[in-house]
Amino acid sequence: DIQMTQSPSSLSASVGDRVTITCQASQDISNFLNWYQKKPGKAPKLLIYTASNLETGVPSRFSGSGSATDFTFTISSLQPEDIATYYCQQYDNLPFTFGPGTKVDIK
Amino acid sequence: QVQLVESGGGVGQPGRSLRLSCAASGFSFRRYGMHWVRQAPGKGLEWVAVISEDGRNKYYADSVKGRFTISRDNSKNTLYLEMISLRAEDTAVYYCAKDRVAADISSFSYYYYGMDVWGQGATVSVSS
C-alpha cells in the first residue's frame, strides 16, 4: 500500500496568514492526489483534485501543487471558516490512502 | 441537487452484523463508482471500499476484507455496506461518497479518481 505522510500535524496561524501543508507519498503517484477539508460533525469536502485543480465552488485562496512524491497545499490568506483538519489522499493505486491530517487553528 | 443519505447505523455487539444503506439522488448513479470511507473517534479518515458503476469490480481495505461487503442496486439508486463479525475497532462514522469521474463505458478497465460528493455519515458503534 502507498503510505502518505503530512506535516505539520497541527498548526496555529493568524487570520490573513499564508498557511502551507506538505504531503509526501511513499512512491511516485504522478499527480493522482486530492486534498479534503474535514470539520467536526461535517462530511469531508473535496477542495483540490489531481494535485492542483480547484474543485468547483471552492474559494481561490486554496491551492495545491506538486507531483511524484511531494505535494503542497496552501491557504493564501487564512480565514476563520478555514478552521478544520486537512487531508491529502492518493488515488494512484488501490487501496486509496489518506494522510494522517493537519489540524489548522486560529492563533 | 446531488445528494447522498446514509442510514442503518447503530449499536452492535462484537461479532454481530449491521448493514448500511446510502440513497443517491440528483445524479446518474449508474454511471459512477461509489466508495465507503470511515472515521473512528479521534482518528483520521480511512478509505474502506469501492464498487464500480456496474457492480462488477470491488476492492476493500485490508482491515475489512472478508468481513465487509459493498454492493449496489442501480434500479434503486442505492449503495450498501454489509458488515459482519463486527469488532470494537469498526466503531466509526461511515460515509458513502461518489467517485469524482463518471465511468468510461468504452474502457475495459475500472478507474477511480477520489470522492467529490459525500453523505452526512452514519454512526456505527460496536460495544458489548
PDB file of C-alpha atoms in Angstrom:
ATOM      1  CA  ASP A   1       0.000   0.000   0.000  1.00  0.00           C
ATOM      2  CA  ILE A   2       1.110   3.563  -0.621  1.00  0.00           C
ATOM      3  CA  GLN A   3       1.841   5.411   2.606  1.00  0.00           C
ATOM      4  CA  MET A   4       1.016   9.104   2.881  1.00  0.00           C
ATOM      5  CA  THR A   5       2.633  11.446   5.383  1.00  0.00           C
ATOM      6  CA  GLN A   6       1.756  15.056   6.166  1.00  0.00           C
ATOM      7  CA  SER A   7       3.459  17.854   8.007  1.00  0.00           C
ATOM      8  CA  PRO A   8       2.908  19.553  10.252  1.00  0.00           C
ATOM      9  CA  SER A   9       0.359  17.535  12.219  1.00  0.00           C
ATOM     10  CA  SER A  10      -1.096  20.781  13.510  1.00  0.00           C
ATOM     11  CA  LEU A  11      -0.534  24.498  13.183  1.00  0.00           C
ATOM     12  CA  SER A  12      -1.843  27.774  14.543  1.00  0.00           C
ATOM     13  CA  ALA A  13      -1.882  30.869  12.389  1.00  0.00           C
ATOM     14  CA  SER A  14      -3.447  34.308  12.397  1.00  0.00           C
ATOM     15  CA  VAL A  15      -6.281  35.436  10.163  1.00  0.00           C
ATOM     16  CA  GLY A  16      -4.765  36.559   6.881  1.00  0.00           C
ATOM     17  CA  ASP A  17      -1.657  34.414   7.213  1.00  0.00           C
ATOM     18  CA  ARG A  18      -0.394  32.154   4.470  1.00  0.00           C
ATOM     19  CA  VAL A  19      -0.613  28.505   5.524  1.00  0.00           C
ATOM     20  CA  THR A  20       1.284  25.668   3.865  1.00  0.00           C
ATOM     21  CA  ILE A  21       0.884  21.932   4.400  1.00  0.00           C
ATOM     22  CA  THR A  22       3.087  19.296   2.818  1.00  0.00           C
ATOM     23  CA  CYS A  23       2.175  15.753   1.860  1.00  0.00           C
ATOM     24  CA  GLN A  24       4.589  13.023   0.849  1.00  0.00           C
ATOM     25  CA  ALA A  25       3.841   9.702  -0.828  1.00  0.00           C
ATOM     26  CA  SER A  26       5.929   6.580  -0.246  1.00  0.00           C
ATOM     27  CA  GLN A  27       6.234   6.103  -4.018  1.00  0.00           C
ATOM     28  CA  ASP A  28       5.677   8.037  -7.211  1.00  0.00           C
ATOM     29  CA  ILE A  29       1.940   8.752  -7.608  1.00  0.00           C
ATOM     30  CA  SER A  30       2.297  11.194 -10.520  1.00  0.00           C
ATOM     31  CA  ASN A  31      -0.325  13.868  -9.793  1.00  0.00           C
ATOM     32  CA  PHE A  32      -3.025  11.482  -8.546  1.00  0.00           C
ATOM     33  CA  LEU A  33      -3.606  13.365  -5.324  1.00  0.00           C
ATOM     34  CA  ASN A  34      -6.623  15.066  -3.763  1.00  0.00           C
ATOM     35  CA  TRP A  35      -6.986  17.409  -0.780  1.00  0.00           C
ATOM     36  CA  TYR A  36     -10.002  17.391   1.552  1.00  0.00           C
ATOM     37  CA  GLN A  37     -11.234  19.631   4.350  1.00  0.00           C
ATOM     38  CA  LYS A  38     -12.877  17.987   7.359  1.00  0.00           C
ATOM     39  CA  LYS A  39     -14.742  19.903  10.041  1.00  0.00           C
ATOM     40  CA  PRO A  40     -16.093  18.191  13.189  1.00  0.00           C
ATOM     41  CA  GLY A  41     -19.554  16.780  12.636  1.00  0.00           C
ATOM     42  CA  LYS A  42     -19.457  17.532   8.920  1.00  0.00           C
ATOM     43  CA  ALA A  43     -18.741  15.420   5.875  1.00  0.00           C
ATOM     44  CA  PRO A  44     -15.336  15.781   4.233  1.00  0.00           C
ATOM     45  CA  LYS A  45     -15.203  18.272   1.385  1.00  0.00           C
ATOM     46  CA  LEU A  46     -13.084  17.938  -1.733  1.00  0.00           C
ATOM     47  CA  LEU A  47     -11.010  21.089  -2.257  1.00  0.00           C
ATOM     48  CA  ILE A  48      -8.283  20.171  -4.732  1.00  0.00           C
ATOM     49  CA  TYR A  49      -8.172  17.277  -7.209  1.00  0.00           C
ATOM     50  CA  THR A  50      -5.331  15.949  -9.336  1.00  0.00           C
ATOM     51  CA  ALA A  51      -2.817  17.832  -7.208  1.00  0.00           C
ATOM     52  CA  SER A  52      -3.579  21.345  -8.415  1.00  0.00           C
ATOM     53  CA  ASN A  53      -7.126  21.660  -9.716  1.00  0.00           C
ATOM     54  CA  LEU A  54      -9.584  23.692  -7.664  1.00  0.00           C
ATOM     55  CA  GLU A  55     -12.934  21.977  -7.177  1.00  0.00           C
ATOM     56  CA  THR A  56     -15.926  23.985  -8.383  1.00  0.00           C
ATOM     57  CA  GLY A  57     -17.166  26.445  -5.793  1.00  0.00           C
ATOM     58  CA  VAL A  58     -14.043  26.312  -3.637  1.00  0.00           C
ATOM     59  CA  PRO A  59     -12.520  29.731  -2.837  1.00  0.00           C
ATOM     60  CA  SER A  60      -9.425  30.637  -4.796  1.00  0.00           C
ATOM     61  CA  ARG A  61      -7.376  31.149  -1.631  1.00  0.00           C
ATOM     62  CA  PHE A  62      -6.950  27.359  -1.630  1.00  0.00           C
ATOM     63  CA  SER A  63      -4.348  25.905  -3.973  1.00  0.00           C
ATOM     64  CA  GLY A  64      -2.250  22.804  -4.485  1.00  0.00           C
ATOM     65  CA  SER A  65       0.914  21.855  -6.282  1.00  0.00           C
ATOM     66  CA  GLY A  66       3.410  19.053  -6.655  1.00  0.00           C
ATOM     67  CA  SER A  67       3.952  15.756  -8.408  1.00  0.00           C
ATOM     68  CA  ALA A  68       5.588  12.370  -7.974  1.00  0.00           C
ATOM     69  CA  THR A  69       6.101  12.079  -4.192  1.00  0.00           C
ATOM     70  CA  ASP A  70       5.983  15.651  -2.896  1.00  0.00           C
ATOM     71  CA  PHE A  71       2.914  17.849  -2.709  1.00  0.00           C
ATOM     72  CA  THR A  72       1.957  21.169  -1.151  1.00  0.00           C
ATOM     73  CA  PHE A  73      -1.404  22.599  -0.098  1.00  0.00           C
ATOM     74  CA  THR A  74      -1.681  26.338   0.541  1.00  0.00           C
ATOM     75  CA  ILE A  75      -4.238  28.694   2.012  1.00  0.00           C
ATOM     76  CA  SER A  76      -3.110  32.111   0.792  1.00  0.00           C
ATOM     77  CA  SER A  77      -4.993  34.103   3.421  1.00  0.00           C
ATOM     78  CA  LEU A  78      -6.363  32.122   6.342  1.00  0.00           C
ATOM     79  CA  GLN A  79      -9.994  32.848   7.229  1.00  0.00           C
ATOM     80  CA  PRO A  80     -11.871  31.896  10.412  1.00  0.00           C
ATOM     81  CA  GLU A  81     -14.044  29.458   8.466  1.00  0.00           C
ATOM     82  CA  ASP A  82     -10.923  27.548   7.373  1.00  0.00           C
ATOM     83  CA  ILE A  83     -10.503  26.048  10.836  1.00  0.00           C
ATOM     84  CA  ALA A  84     -10.527  22.339  10.055  1.00  0.00           C
ATOM     85  CA  THR A  85      -8.369  19.299   9.520  1.00  0.00           C
ATOM     86  CA  TYR A  86      -6.924  18.865   6.042  1.00  0.00           C
ATOM     87  CA  TYR A  87      -6.148  15.509   4.455  1.00  0.00           C
ATOM     88  CA  CYS A  88      -4.272  14.508   1.346  1.00  0.00           C
ATOM     89  CA  GLN A  89      -5.353  11.300  -0.407  1.00  0.00           C
ATOM     90  CA  GLN A  90      -3.724   9.340  -3.215  1.00  0.00           C
ATOM     91  CA  TYR A  91      -5.688   7.601  -5.940  1.00  0.00           C
ATOM     92  CA  ASP A  92      -2.842   6.189  -7.975  1.00  0.00           C
ATOM     93  CA  ASN A  93      -3.314   2.718  -6.515  1.00  0.00           C
ATOM     94  CA  LEU A  94      -5.974   0.873  -4.581  1.00  0.00           C
ATOM     95  CA  PRO A  95      -6.384   0.853  -1.676  1.00  0.00           C
ATOM     96  CA  PHE A  96      -6.803   4.606  -1.592  1.00  0.00           C
ATOM     97  CA  THR A  97      -4.873   6.029   1.333  1.00  0.00           C
ATOM     98  CA  PHE A  98      -5.161   9.273   3.257  1.00  0.00           C
ATOM     99  CA  GLY A  99      -2.503  11.216   5.037  1.00  0.00           C
ATOM    100  CA  PRO A 100      -2.868  11.482   8.834  1.00  0.00           C
ATOM    101  CA  GLY A 101      -4.251  15.006   8.592  1.00  0.00           C
ATOM    102  CA  THR A 102      -3.158  18.509   9.530  1.00  0.00           C
ATOM    103  CA  LYS A 103      -5.254  20.375  12.073  1.00  0.00           C
ATOM    104  CA  VAL A 104      -5.395  24.110  11.376  1.00  0.00           C
ATOM    105  CA  ASP A 105      -6.286  26.533  14.167  1.00  0.00           C
ATOM    106  CA  ILE A 106      -6.531  30.285  14.596  1.00  0.00           C
ATOM    107  CA  LYS A 107      -3.866  31.841  16.777  1.00  0.00           C
TER     108      LYS A 107
ATOM    109  CA  GLN B   1     -29.102  18.746  -6.121  1.00  0.00           C
ATOM    110  CA  VAL B   2     -26.614  15.930  -5.799  1.00  0.00           C
ATOM    111  CA  GLN B   3     -27.233  14.188  -2.501  1.00  0.00           C
ATOM    112  CA  LEU B   4     -26.224  11.062  -0.609  1.00  0.00           C
ATOM    113  CA  VAL B   5     -28.101   9.986   2.508  1.00  0.00           C
ATOM    114  CA  GLU B   6     -26.835   7.154   4.696  1.00  0.00           C
ATOM    115  CA  SER B   7     -28.982   5.062   7.004  1.00  0.00           C
ATOM    116  CA  GLY B   8     -28.719   1.884   9.041  1.00  0.00           C
ATOM    117  CA  GLY B   9     -26.113   2.854  11.585  1.00  0.00           C
ATOM    118  CA  GLY B  10     -26.485   1.990  15.238  1.00  0.00           C
ATOM    119  CA  VAL B  11     -25.082  -0.026  18.061  1.00  0.00           C
ATOM    120  CA  GLY B  12     -23.944  -3.594  17.579  1.00  0.00           C
ATOM    121  CA  GLN B  13     -22.241  -6.131  19.758  1.00  0.00           C
ATOM    122  CA  PRO B  14     -18.872  -7.574  18.776  1.00  0.00           C
ATOM    123  CA  GLY B  15     -19.386 -10.405  16.340  1.00  0.00           C
ATOM    124  CA  ARG B  16     -22.776  -9.167  15.207  1.00  0.00           C
ATOM    125  CA  SER B  17     -23.789  -7.684  11.853  1.00  0.00           C
ATOM    126  CA  LEU B  18     -25.059  -4.350  10.540  1.00  0.00           C
ATOM    127  CA  ARG B  19     -25.994  -3.091   7.099  1.00  0.00           C
ATOM    128  CA  LEU B  20     -25.591   0.486   5.958  1.00  0.00           C
ATOM    129  CA  SER B  21     -27.520   1.973   3.052  1.00  0.00           C
ATOM    130  CA  CYS B  22     -26.819   5.094   1.031  1.00  0.00           C
ATOM    131  CA  ALA B  23     -29.578   6.610  -1.090  1.00  0.00           C
ATOM    132  CA  ALA B  24     -28.353   8.681  -4.015  1.00  0.00           C
ATOM    133  CA  SER B  25     -30.189  11.423  -5.867  1.00  0.00           C
ATOM    134  CA  GLY B  26     -29.509  14.286  -8.238  1.00  0.00           C
ATOM    135  CA  PHE B  27     -27.063  12.464 -10.495  1.00  0.00           C
ATOM    136  CA  SER B  28     -26.890   9.435 -12.748  1.00  0.00           C
ATOM    137  CA  PHE B  29     -25.996   6.893 -10.067  1.00  0.00           C
ATOM    138  CA  ARG B  30     -25.391   4.055 -12.515  1.00  0.00           C
ATOM    139  CA  ARG B  31     -22.527   5.960 -14.169  1.00  0.00           C
ATOM    140  CA  TYR B  32     -20.316   6.356 -11.096  1.00  0.00           C
ATOM    141  CA  GLY B  33     -18.175   4.219  -8.883  1.00  0.00           C
ATOM    142  CA  MET B  34     -19.055   4.578  -5.208  1.00  0.00           C
ATOM    143  CA  HIS B  35     -16.959   4.467  -2.035  1.00  0.00           C
ATOM    144  CA  TRP B  36     -17.268   3.972   1.692  1.00  0.00           C
ATOM    145  CA  VAL B  37     -14.922   5.919   3.963  1.00  0.00           C
ATOM    146  CA  ARG B  38     -14.899   5.893   7.766  1.00  0.00           C
ATOM    147  CA  GLN B  39     -13.574   7.970  10.627  1.00  0.00           C
ATOM    148  CA  ALA B  40     -13.106   6.416  14.033  1.00  0.00           C
ATOM    149  CA  PRO B  41     -13.470   8.696  17.079  1.00  0.00           C
ATOM    150  CA  GLY B  42     -10.462  10.985  17.333  1.00  0.00           C
ATOM    151  CA  LYS B  43      -8.829   9.420  14.290  1.00  0.00           C
ATOM    152  CA  GLY B  44      -8.273  10.328  10.651  1.00  0.00           C
ATOM    153  CA  LEU B  45     -10.107   9.320   7.516  1.00  0.00           C
ATOM    154  CA  GLU B  46      -9.836   5.683   6.422  1.00  0.00           C
ATOM    155  CA  TRP B  47     -10.930   4.510   2.992  1.00  0.00           C
ATOM    156  CA  VAL B  48     -12.959   1.289   3.321  1.00  0.00           C
ATOM    157  CA  ALA B  49     -14.181   0.037  -0.054  1.00  0.00           C
ATOM    158  CA  VAL B  50     -15.107   0.912  -3.634  1.00  0.00           C
ATOM    159  CA  ILE B  51     -17.536  -0.582  -6.139  1.00  0.00           C
ATOM    160  CA  SER B  52     -17.606   0.052  -9.861  1.00  0.00           C
ATOM    161  CA  GLU B  53     -20.549   1.623 -11.614  1.00  0.00           C
ATOM    162  CA  ASP B  54     -21.786  -1.776 -12.798  1.00  0.00           C
ATOM    163  CA  GLY B  55     -21.098  -3.574  -9.521  1.00  0.00           C
ATOM    164  CA  ARG B  56     -18.625  -5.993 -11.091  1.00  0.00           C
ATOM    165  CA  ASN B  57     -15.439  -4.573  -9.574  1.00  0.00           C
ATOM    166  CA  LYS B  58     -14.970  -4.278  -5.820  1.00  0.00           C
ATOM    167  CA  TYR B  59     -11.958  -3.528  -3.689  1.00  0.00           C
ATOM    168  CA  TYR B  60     -11.549  -3.443   0.092  1.00  0.00           C
ATOM    169  CA  ALA B  61      -9.144  -2.153   2.685  1.00  0.00           C
ATOM    170  CA  ASP B  62      -7.255  -4.986   4.360  1.00  0.00           C
ATOM    171  CA  SER B  63      -8.829  -4.021   7.698  1.00  0.00           C
ATOM    172  CA  VAL B  64     -12.309  -5.045   6.479  1.00  0.00           C
ATOM    173  CA  LYS B  65     -11.582  -7.619   3.784  1.00  0.00           C
ATOM    174  CA  GLY B  66     -13.572 -10.811   4.328  1.00  0.00           C
ATOM    175  CA  ARG B  67     -15.938  -9.122   6.800  1.00  0.00           C
ATOM    176  CA  PHE B  68     -17.478  -6.247   4.844  1.00  0.00           C
ATOM    177  CA  THR B  69     -19.280  -6.467   1.506  1.00  0.00           C
ATOM    178  CA  ILE B  70     -20.011  -3.479  -0.701  1.00  0.00           C
ATOM    179  CA  SER B  71     -22.893  -3.749  -3.149  1.00  0.00           C
ATOM    180  CA  ARG B  72     -25.291  -1.572  -5.085  1.00  0.00           C
ATOM    181  CA  ASP B  73     -28.728  -1.639  -6.664  1.00  0.00           C
ATOM    182  CA  ASN B  74     -28.750   0.707  -9.626  1.00  0.00           C
ATOM    183  CA  SER B  75     -32.518   0.295 -10.034  1.00  0.00           C
ATOM    184  CA  LYS B  76     -32.939   1.806  -6.565  1.00  0.00           C
ATOM    185  CA  ASN B  77     -30.021   4.282  -6.717  1.00  0.00           C
ATOM    186  CA  THR B  78     -28.741   2.766  -3.504  1.00  0.00           C
ATOM    187  CA  LEU B  79     -25.331   1.706  -2.210  1.00  0.00           C
ATOM    188  CA  TYR B  80     -24.884  -0.796   0.615  1.00  0.00           C
ATOM    189  CA  LEU B  81     -22.237  -1.904   3.080  1.00  0.00           C
ATOM    190  CA  GLU B  82     -22.864  -5.234   4.782  1.00  0.00           C
ATOM    191  CA  MET B  83     -20.710  -5.583   7.883  1.00  0.00           C
ATOM    192  CA  ILE B  84     -20.325  -8.913   9.673  1.00  0.00           C
ATOM    193  CA  SER B  85     -18.117 -10.091  12.542  1.00  0.00           C
ATOM    194  CA  LEU B  86     -18.012  -6.543  13.852  1.00  0.00           C
ATOM    195  CA  ARG B  87     -15.113  -5.531  16.064  1.00  0.00           C
ATOM    196  CA  ALA B  88     -14.691  -2.661  18.508  1.00  0.00           C
ATOM    197  CA  GLU B  89     -12.242  -1.074  16.069  1.00  0.00           C
ATOM    198  CA  ASP B  90     -15.038  -0.815  13.478  1.00  0.00           C
ATOM    199  CA  THR B  91     -16.643   1.901  15.621  1.00  0.00           C
ATOM    200  CA  ALA B  92     -16.704   4.957  13.380  1.00  0.00           C
ATOM    201  CA  VAL B  93     -18.754   7.362  11.346  1.00  0.00           C
ATOM    202  CA  TYR B  94     -19.218   5.782   7.928  1.00  0.00           C
ATOM    203  CA  TYR B  95     -19.542   7.996   4.865  1.00  0.00           C
ATOM    204  CA  CYS B  96     -20.666   6.970   1.425  1.00  0.00           C
ATOM    205  CA  ALA B  97     -19.136   9.003  -1.364  1.00  0.00           C
ATOM    206  CA  LYS B  98     -19.424   9.354  -5.106  1.00  0.00           C
ATOM    207  CA  ASP B  99     -16.401   8.954  -7.331  1.00  0.00           C
ATOM    208  CA  ARG B 100     -15.354  12.169  -8.982  1.00  0.00           C
ATOM    209  CA  VAL B 101     -15.402  10.944 -12.586  1.00  0.00           C
ATOM    210  CA  ALA B 102     -18.100   9.077 -14.496  1.00  0.00           C
ATOM    211  CA  ALA B 103     -17.085   5.685 -15.771  1.00  0.00           C
ATOM    212  CA  ASP B 104     -15.847   5.391 -19.329  1.00  0.00           C
ATOM    213  CA  ILE B 105     -18.130   2.748 -20.803  1.00  0.00           C
ATOM    214  CA  SER B 106     -15.699   2.195 -23.681  1.00  0.00           C
ATOM    215  CA  SER B 107     -12.946   1.154 -21.290  1.00  0.00           C
ATOM    216  CA  PHE B 108     -12.326  -2.459 -20.323  1.00  0.00           C
ATOM    217  CA  SER B 109     -10.720  -1.379 -17.074  1.00  0.00           C
ATOM    218  CA  TYR B 110     -12.038   0.267 -13.937  1.00  0.00           C
ATOM    219  CA  TYR B 111     -10.583   3.557 -12.747  1.00  0.00           C
ATOM    220  CA  TYR B 112     -11.330   5.607  -9.668  1.00  0.00           C
ATOM    221  CA  TYR B 113     -10.437   9.234  -9.015  1.00  0.00           C
ATOM    222  CA  GLY B 114     -11.394  10.077  -5.452  1.00  0.00           C
ATOM    223  CA  MET B 115     -14.568  11.322  -3.785  1.00  0.00           C
ATOM    224  CA  ASP B 116     -16.339  14.566  -4.698  1.00  0.00           C
ATOM    225  CA  VAL B 117     -19.757  14.194  -3.043  1.00  0.00           C
ATOM    226  CA  TRP B 118     -20.220  12.783   0.443  1.00  0.00           C
ATOM    227  CA  GLY B 119     -23.145  11.777   2.609  1.00  0.00           C
ATOM    228  CA  GLN B 120     -23.673  13.165   6.090  1.00  0.00           C
ATOM    229  CA  GLY B 121     -22.387   9.982   7.714  1.00  0.00           C
ATOM    230  CA  ALA B 122     -23.841   7.080   9.676  1.00  0.00           C
ATOM    231  CA  THR B 123     -22.553   6.242  13.143  1.00  0.00           C
ATOM    232  CA  VAL B 124     -21.656   2.643  13.927  1.00  0.00           C
ATOM    233  CA  SER B 125     -20.785   1.766  17.494  1.00  0.00           C
ATOM    234  CA  VAL B 126     -19.564  -1.715  18.363  1.00  0.00           C
ATOM    235  CA  SER B 127     -19.678  -2.419  22.035  1.00  0.00           C
ATOM    236  CA  SER B 128     -20.618  -5.195  24.408  1.00  0.00           C
TER     237      SER B 128
END
